[in-house]
Coordinates of C-alpha atoms and ligand atoms in Angstrom, one line a residue:
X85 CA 0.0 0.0 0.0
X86 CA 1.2 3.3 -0.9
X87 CA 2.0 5.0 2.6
X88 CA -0.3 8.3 3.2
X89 CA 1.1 11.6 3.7
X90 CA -1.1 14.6 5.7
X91 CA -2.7 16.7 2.8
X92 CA -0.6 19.8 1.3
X93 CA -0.4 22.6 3.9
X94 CA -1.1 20.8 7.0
X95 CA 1.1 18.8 9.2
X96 CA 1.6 16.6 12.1
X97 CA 2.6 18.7 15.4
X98 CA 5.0 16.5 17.2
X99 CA 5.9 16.6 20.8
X100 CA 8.9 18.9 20.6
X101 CA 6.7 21.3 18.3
X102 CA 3.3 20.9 20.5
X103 CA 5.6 21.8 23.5
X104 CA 6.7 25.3 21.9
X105 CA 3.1 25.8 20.5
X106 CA 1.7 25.7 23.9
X107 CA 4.0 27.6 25.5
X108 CA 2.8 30.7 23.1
X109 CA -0.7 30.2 24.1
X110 CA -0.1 30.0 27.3
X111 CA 2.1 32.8 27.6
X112 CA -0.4 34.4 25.8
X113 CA -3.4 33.3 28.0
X114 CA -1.5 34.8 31.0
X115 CA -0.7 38.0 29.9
X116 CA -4.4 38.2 28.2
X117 CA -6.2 37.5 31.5
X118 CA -4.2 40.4 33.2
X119 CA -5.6 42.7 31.3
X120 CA -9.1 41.1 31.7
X121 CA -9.5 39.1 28.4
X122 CA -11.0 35.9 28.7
X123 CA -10.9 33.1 26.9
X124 CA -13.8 31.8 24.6
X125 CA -14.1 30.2 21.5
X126 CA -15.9 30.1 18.1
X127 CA -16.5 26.9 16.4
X128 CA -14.4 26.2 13.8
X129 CA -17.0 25.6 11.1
X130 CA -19.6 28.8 10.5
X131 CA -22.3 29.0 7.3
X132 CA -20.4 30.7 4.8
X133 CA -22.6 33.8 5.2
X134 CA -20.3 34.7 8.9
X135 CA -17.2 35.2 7.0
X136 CA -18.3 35.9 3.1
X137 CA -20.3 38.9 4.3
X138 CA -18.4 41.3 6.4
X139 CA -15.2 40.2 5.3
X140 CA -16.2 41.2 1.4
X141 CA -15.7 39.4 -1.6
X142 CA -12.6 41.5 -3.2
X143 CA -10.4 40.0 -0.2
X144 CA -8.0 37.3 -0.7
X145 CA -9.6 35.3 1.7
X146 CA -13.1 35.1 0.8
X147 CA -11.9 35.1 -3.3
X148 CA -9.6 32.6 -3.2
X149 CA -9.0 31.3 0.2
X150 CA -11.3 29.8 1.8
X151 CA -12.7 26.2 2.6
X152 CA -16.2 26.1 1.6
X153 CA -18.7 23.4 0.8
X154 CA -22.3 22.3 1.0
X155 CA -22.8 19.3 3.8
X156 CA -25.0 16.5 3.5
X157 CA -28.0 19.0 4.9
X158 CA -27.5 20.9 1.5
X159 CA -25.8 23.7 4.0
X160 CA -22.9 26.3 2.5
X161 CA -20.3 25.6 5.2
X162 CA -16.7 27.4 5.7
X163 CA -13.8 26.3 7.6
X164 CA -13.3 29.5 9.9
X165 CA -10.4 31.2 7.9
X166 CA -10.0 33.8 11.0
X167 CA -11.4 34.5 14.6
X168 CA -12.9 38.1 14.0
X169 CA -15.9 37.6 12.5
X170 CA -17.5 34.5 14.3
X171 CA -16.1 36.1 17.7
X172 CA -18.6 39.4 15.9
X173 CA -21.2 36.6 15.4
X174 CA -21.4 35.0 18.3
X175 CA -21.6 38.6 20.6
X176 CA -24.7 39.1 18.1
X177 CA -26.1 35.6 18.4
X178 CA -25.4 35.2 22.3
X179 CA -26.9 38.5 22.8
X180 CA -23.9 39.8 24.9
X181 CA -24.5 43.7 22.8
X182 CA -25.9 44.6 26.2
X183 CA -22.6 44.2 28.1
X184 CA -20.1 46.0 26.2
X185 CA -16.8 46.6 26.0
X186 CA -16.3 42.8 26.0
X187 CA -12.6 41.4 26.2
X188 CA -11.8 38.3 24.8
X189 CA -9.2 35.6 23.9
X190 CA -8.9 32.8 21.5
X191 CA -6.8 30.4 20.3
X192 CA -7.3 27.8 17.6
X193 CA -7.1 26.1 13.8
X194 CA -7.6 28.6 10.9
X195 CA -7.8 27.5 7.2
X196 CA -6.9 28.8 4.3
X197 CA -6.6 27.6 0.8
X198 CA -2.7 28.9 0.2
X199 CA 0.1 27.9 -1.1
X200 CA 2.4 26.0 1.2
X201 CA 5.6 27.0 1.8
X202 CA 7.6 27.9 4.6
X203 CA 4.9 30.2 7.6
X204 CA 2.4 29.8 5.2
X205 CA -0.4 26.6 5.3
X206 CA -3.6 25.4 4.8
X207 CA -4.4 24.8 8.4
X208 CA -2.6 27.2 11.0
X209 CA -3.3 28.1 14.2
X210 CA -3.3 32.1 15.7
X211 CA -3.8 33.1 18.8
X212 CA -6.0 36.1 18.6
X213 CA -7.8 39.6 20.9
X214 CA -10.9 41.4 20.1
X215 CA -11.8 44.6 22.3
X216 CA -15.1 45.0 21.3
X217 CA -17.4 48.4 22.1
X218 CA -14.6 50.6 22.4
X219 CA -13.7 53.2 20.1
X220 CA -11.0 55.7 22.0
X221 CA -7.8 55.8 21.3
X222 CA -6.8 54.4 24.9
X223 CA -8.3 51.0 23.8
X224 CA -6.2 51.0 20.8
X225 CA -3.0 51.7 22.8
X226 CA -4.1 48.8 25.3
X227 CA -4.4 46.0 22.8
X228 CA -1.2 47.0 21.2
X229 CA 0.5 46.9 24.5
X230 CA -1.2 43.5 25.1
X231 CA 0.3 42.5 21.6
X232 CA 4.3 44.1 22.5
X233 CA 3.8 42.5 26.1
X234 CA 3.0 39.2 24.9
X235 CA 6.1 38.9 22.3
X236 CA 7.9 40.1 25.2
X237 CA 7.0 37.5 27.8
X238 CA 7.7 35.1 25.2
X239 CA 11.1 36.7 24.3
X240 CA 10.6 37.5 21.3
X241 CA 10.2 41.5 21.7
X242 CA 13.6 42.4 20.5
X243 CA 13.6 41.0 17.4
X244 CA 9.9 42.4 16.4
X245 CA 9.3 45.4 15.4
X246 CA 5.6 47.4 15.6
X247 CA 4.9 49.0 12.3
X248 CA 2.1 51.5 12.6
X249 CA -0.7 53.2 10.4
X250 CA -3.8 55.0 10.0
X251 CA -6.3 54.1 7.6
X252 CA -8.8 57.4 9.0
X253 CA -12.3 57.3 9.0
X254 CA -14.9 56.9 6.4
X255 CA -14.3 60.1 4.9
X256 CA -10.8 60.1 4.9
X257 CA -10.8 56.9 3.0
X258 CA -13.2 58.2 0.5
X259 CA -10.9 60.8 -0.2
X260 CA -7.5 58.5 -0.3
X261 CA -9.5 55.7 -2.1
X262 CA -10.7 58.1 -5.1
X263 CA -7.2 59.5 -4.9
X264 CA -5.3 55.7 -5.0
X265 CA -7.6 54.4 -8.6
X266 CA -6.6 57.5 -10.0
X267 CA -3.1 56.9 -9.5
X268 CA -3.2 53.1 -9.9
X269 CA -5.3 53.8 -12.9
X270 CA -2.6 55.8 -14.8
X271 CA 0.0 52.6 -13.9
X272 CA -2.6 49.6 -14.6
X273 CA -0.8 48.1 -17.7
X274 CA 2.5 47.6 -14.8
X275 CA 0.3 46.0 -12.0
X276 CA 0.1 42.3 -11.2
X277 CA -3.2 40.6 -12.2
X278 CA -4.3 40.6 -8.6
X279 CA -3.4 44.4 -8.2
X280 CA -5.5 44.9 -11.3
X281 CA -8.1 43.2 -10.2
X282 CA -8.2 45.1 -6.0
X283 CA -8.2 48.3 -8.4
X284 CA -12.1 48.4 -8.9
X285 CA -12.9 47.1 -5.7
X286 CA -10.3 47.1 -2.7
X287 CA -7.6 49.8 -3.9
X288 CA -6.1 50.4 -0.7
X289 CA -4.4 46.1 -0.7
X290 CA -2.5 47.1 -3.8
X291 CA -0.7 48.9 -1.0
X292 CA -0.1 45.9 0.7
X293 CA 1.0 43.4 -2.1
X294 CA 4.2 41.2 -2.3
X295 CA 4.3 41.5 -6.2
X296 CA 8.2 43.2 -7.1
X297 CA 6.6 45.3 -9.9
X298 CA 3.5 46.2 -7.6
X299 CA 5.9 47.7 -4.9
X300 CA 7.8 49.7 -7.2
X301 CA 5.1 51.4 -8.3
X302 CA 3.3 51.5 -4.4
X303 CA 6.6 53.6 -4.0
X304 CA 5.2 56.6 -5.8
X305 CA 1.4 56.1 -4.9
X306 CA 0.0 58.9 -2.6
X307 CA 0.6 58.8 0.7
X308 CA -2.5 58.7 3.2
X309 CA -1.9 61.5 5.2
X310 CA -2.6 64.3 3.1
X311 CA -6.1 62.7 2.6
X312 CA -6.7 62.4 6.4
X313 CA -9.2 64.7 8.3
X314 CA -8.8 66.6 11.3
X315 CA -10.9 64.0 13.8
X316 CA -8.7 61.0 12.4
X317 CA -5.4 62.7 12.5
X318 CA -6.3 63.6 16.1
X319 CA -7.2 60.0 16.7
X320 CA -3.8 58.5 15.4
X321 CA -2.0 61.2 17.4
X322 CA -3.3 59.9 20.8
X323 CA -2.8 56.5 20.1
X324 CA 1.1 57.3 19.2
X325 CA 1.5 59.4 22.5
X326 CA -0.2 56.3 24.4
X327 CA 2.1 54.5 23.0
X328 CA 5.4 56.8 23.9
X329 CA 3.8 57.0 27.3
X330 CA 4.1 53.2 27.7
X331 CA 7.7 53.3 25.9
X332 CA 6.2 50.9 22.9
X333 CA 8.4 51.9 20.4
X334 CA 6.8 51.9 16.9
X335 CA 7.1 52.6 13.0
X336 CA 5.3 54.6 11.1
X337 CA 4.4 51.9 7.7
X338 CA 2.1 54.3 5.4
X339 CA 1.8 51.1 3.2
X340 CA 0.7 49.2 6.1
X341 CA -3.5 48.6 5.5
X342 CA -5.5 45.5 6.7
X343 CA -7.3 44.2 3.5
X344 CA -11.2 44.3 5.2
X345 CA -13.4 47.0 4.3
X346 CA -14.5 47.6 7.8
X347 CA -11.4 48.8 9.0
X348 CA -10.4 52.4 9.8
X349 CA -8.4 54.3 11.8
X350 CA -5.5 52.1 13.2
X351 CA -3.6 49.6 11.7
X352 CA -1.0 47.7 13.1
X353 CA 2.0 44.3 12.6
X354 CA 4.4 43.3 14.5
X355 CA 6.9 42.2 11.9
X356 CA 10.3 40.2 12.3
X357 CA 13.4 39.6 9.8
X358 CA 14.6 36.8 11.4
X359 CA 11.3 34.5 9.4
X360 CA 12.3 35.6 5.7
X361 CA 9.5 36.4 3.7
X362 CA 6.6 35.1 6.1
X363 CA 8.1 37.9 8.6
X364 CA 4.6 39.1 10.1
X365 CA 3.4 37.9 13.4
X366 CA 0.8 39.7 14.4
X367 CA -1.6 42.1 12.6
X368 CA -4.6 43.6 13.4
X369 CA -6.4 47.0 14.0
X370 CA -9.6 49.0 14.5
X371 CA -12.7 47.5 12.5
X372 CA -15.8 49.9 13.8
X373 CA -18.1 48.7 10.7
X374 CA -18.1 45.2 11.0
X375 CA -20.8 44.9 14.3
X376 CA -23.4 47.0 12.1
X377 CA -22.6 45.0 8.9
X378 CA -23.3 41.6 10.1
X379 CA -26.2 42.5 12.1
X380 CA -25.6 44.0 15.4
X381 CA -25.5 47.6 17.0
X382 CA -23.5 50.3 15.9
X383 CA -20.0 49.4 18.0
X384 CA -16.6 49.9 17.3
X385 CA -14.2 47.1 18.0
X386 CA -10.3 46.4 17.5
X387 CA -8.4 43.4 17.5
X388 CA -5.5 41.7 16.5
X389 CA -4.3 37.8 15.3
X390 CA -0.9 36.4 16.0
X391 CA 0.2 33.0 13.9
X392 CA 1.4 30.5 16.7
X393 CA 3.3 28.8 14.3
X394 CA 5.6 32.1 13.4
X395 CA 6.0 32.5 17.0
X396 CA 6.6 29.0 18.1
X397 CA 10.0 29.4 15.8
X398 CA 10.9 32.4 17.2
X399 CA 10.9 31.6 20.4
X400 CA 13.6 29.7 22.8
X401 CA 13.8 26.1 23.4
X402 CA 10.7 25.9 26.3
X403 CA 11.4 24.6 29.7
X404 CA 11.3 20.7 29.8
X405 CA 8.6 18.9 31.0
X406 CA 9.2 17.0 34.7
X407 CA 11.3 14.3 34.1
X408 CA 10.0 10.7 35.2
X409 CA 10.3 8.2 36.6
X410 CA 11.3 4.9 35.3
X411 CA 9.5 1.5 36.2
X412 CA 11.7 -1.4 35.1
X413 CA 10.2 -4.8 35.9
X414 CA 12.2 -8.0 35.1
X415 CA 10.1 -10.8 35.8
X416 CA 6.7 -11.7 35.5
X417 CA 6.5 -11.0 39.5
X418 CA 8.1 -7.8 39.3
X419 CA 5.5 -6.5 35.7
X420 CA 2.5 -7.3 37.8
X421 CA 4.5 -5.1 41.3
X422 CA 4.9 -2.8 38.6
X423 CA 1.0 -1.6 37.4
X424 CA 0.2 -1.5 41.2
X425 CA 3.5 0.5 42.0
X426 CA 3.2 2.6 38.8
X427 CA -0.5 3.3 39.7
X428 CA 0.1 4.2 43.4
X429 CA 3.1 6.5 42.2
X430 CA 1.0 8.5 39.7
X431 CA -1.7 9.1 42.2
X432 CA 0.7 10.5 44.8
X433 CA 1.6 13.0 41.4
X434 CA 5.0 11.7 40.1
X435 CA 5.3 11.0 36.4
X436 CA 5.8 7.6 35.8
X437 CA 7.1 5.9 32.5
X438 CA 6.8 2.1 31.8
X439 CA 8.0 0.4 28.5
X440 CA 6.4 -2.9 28.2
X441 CA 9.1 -4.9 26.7
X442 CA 12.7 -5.7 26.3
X443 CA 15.7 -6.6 28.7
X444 CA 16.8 -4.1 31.6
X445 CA 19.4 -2.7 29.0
X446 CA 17.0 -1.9 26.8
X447 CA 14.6 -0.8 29.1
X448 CA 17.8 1.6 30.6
X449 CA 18.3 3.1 27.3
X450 CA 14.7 4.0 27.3
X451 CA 14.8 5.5 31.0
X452 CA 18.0 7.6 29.5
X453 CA 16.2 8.5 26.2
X454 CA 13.0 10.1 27.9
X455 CA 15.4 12.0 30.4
X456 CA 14.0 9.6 33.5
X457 CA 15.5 10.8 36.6
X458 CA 15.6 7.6 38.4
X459 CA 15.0 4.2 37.6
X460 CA 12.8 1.7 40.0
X461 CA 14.1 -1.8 38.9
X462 CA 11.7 -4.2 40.5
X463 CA 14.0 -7.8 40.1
X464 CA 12.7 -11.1 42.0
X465 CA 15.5 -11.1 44.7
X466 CA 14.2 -7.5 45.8
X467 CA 10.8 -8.2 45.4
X468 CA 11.0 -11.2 47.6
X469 CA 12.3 -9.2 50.2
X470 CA 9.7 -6.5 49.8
X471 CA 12.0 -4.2 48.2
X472 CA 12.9 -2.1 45.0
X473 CA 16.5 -1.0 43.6
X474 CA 15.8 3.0 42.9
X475 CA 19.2 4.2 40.6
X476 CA 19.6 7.7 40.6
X477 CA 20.5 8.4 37.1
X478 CA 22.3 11.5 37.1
X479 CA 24.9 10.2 39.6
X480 CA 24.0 6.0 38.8
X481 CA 24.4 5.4 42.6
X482 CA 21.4 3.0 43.9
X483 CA 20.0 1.7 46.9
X484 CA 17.6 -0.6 47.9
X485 CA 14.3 0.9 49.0
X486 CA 11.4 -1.6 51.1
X487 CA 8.5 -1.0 48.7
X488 CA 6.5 0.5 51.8
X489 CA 9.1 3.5 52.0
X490 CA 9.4 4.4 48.2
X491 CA 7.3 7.5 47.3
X492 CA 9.0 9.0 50.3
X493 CA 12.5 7.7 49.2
X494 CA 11.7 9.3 45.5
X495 CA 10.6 12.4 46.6
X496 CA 13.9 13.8 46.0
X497 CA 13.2 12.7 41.9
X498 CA 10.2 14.8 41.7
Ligands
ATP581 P1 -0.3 37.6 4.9 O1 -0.3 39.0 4.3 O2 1.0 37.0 5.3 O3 -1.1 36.7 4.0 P2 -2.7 38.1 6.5 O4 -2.9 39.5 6.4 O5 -3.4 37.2 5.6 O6 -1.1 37.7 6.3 P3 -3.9 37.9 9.0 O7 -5.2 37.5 8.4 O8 -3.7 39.3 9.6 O9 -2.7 37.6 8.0 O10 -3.5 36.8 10.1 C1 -2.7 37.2 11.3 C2 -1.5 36.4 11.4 O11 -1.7 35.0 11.2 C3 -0.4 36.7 10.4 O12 0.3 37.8 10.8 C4 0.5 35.4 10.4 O13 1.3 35.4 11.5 C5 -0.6 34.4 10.6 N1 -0.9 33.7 9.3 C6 -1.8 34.2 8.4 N2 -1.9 33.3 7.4 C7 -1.1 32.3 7.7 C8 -0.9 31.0 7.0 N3 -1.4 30.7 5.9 N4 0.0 30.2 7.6 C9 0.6 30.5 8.8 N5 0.4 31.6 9.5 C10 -0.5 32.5 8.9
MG582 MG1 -3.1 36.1 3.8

């Protein structure tokens, strides 16, 4: 039989690689719930309507990337490709509109149809904040602080930088939109067939393509801030001294823009050089339109989505788990002493590894492998006395323990 492989864009998450994915959500859980986010979570299939609507057709993601099919019920069904929207959903459809500003934090599988390579796959995983019903400047500064103090509890602070925009309000972005398909208009014949095709109907992500020829002619595009008004330039002004206040230090990227339509005001990435092209971590911003458009009252929100994979190879070899300790049985009297031993141990809270098979070297190699930190050979001599060998296996000194003394003689192995 021909041996199966996971399907393009996904892929197995080891051990060693689950250890440093949970240590970002962790870390991340931690420092959300001290500034009062709580966790919830969104399932991870919605109708297609929850993302296809507010997040608009000329985005990548609804136009090329996402996972959507009809179940057996007939149903149009998408694979959630990100956290905003259903988080938006659910508020709506758990009638929680009452009770804002809510603070919440998720973690969990996102898919989109991309092409693989390396950052980049068809099932990630982010871990993700939404402030929602809050539209001052202060609440901008605090989820970007939540953002800079994550990357920093996880180390990761000095090598990411926080690049910084303004996309205005709705009538700045009138202004800077009709002002962008002007100029892109006049250059159409050198933009990439994407670019060409935002032009009509999403302007402002030609700003934010990858295409060579695209960014040499973003270099002479207009810059926003001629085109902002007073209320928005105000706006962005706070948020940057609320930021210098906390010592965040920033970038100003006037190419920066979050591809949604319902975004305004500010936009914001942490962004590394130590990933190669794939050098985002986190992105996010201020999306004040979307409660309205997918139902709910007129609230402003902001948010921001970090991939855990990025981070997970960004970050330092985590702490190891507790080592074990090893149960190594020789005879048939000392496998059955073993489960009962074993059992006991566990309860009292040690971790306890048994391998099932093989001679004690093997069964030694094993206990070194997995990092054990003693061994507890149960041989029939010892046994018969009502006693264990316990071999310390950093120093590989060993004594004989009675069976009735031996959580208290391992203690010390913890
Ligand atoms: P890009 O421009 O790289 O496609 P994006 O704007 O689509 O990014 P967001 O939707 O803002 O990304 O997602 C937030 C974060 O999730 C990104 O900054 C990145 O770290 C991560 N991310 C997005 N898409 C992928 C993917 N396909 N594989 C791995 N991580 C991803
Ligand atoms: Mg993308």
């Amino acid at each position: 039989m021909p041996v199966l492989q996971p399907a393009r864009g996904t892929q197995d998450i080891l051990p060693d690689a689950m250890r440093r994915h949970r240590a970002v959500i962790d870390t991340a859980r931690d420092i959300a719930a001290r500034y009062g986010y709580a966790e919830m979570t969104t399932p991870m299939f919605e109708f297609t309507d929850v993302f296809s609507r507010p997040i608009g057709e000329a985005t990548d993601i609804v136009s090329k990337e996402m996972y959507t099919f009809k179940d057996r019920g007939d149903e149009e069904i998408t694979l959630r490709p990100e956290y905003t929207a259903g988080i938006v959903r659910a508020v709506i459809s758990n009638g929680l509109t009452q009770n804002l500003p809510l603070k919440f934090f998720a973690h969990g599988p996102m898919f989109r149809y991309e092409r693989p390579q390396k950052g980049r796959f068809r099932q990630f995983h982010q871990i993700d904040v939404e402030l929602i019903g809050a539209g001052t400047p202060e609440s901008d500064v605090e989820i970007i602080a939540l953002g800079a103090d994550i990357l920093a509890s996880l180390g990761v602070g000095q090598v990411c930088v926080l690049q910084l925009n303004t996309l205005g309000d709705t009538e700045s972005r009138q202004a800077y939109r009709a002002a962008l398909v002007d100029f892109f208009s006049a250059h159409r014949d050198g933009l990439s067939e994407d670019s060409r095709r935002r032009l009509e109907r999403n302007p402002l992500r030609i700003l934010d393509s990858k295409d060579p020829g695209d960014i040499r002619i973003n270099a002479d595009a207009p810059a926003f801030d001629t085109y902002l008004t007073d209320a928005a330039r105000d706006f962005f002004a706070k948020v940057r001294g609320g930021l210098e206040t906390l010592g965040i230090g920033y970038r100003i990227n006037p190419r920066l823009v979050r591809g949604l339509d319902y975004y305004c005001h500010t936009a914001f990435e942490f962004v590394t050089e130590q990933l190669g092209a794939q050098g985002t971590v986190l992105g996010g911003g201020r999306y004040d339109g979307l409660m309205k458009l997918m139902g709910g009252p007129d609230a402003p929100a902001i948010g921001w989505a970090a991939g855990i994979e990025r981070l997970a190879l960004l970050i330092a070899e985590p702490a190891s788990p507790s080592r074990p300790i090893a149960m190594i049985p020789l005879g048939e009297a000392g496998e059955a002493k073993a489960m009962t031993l074993a059992h006991a141990l566990r309860l009292a809270g040690f971790t306890v590894d048994q391998a099932y098979s093989g001679n004690l070297k093997r069964r030694m190699q094993r206990a070194n492998k997995i990092a054990a930190r003693a061994a507890v050979i149960l041989g029939d001599d010892e046994l018969a006395r009502g006693a264990a060998t316990v071999r310390d296996l950093d120093t590989g000194e060993q004594i004989e323990v009675p069976l009735a003394q031996l959580k208290d003689r391992l203690a010390p192995f913890r």
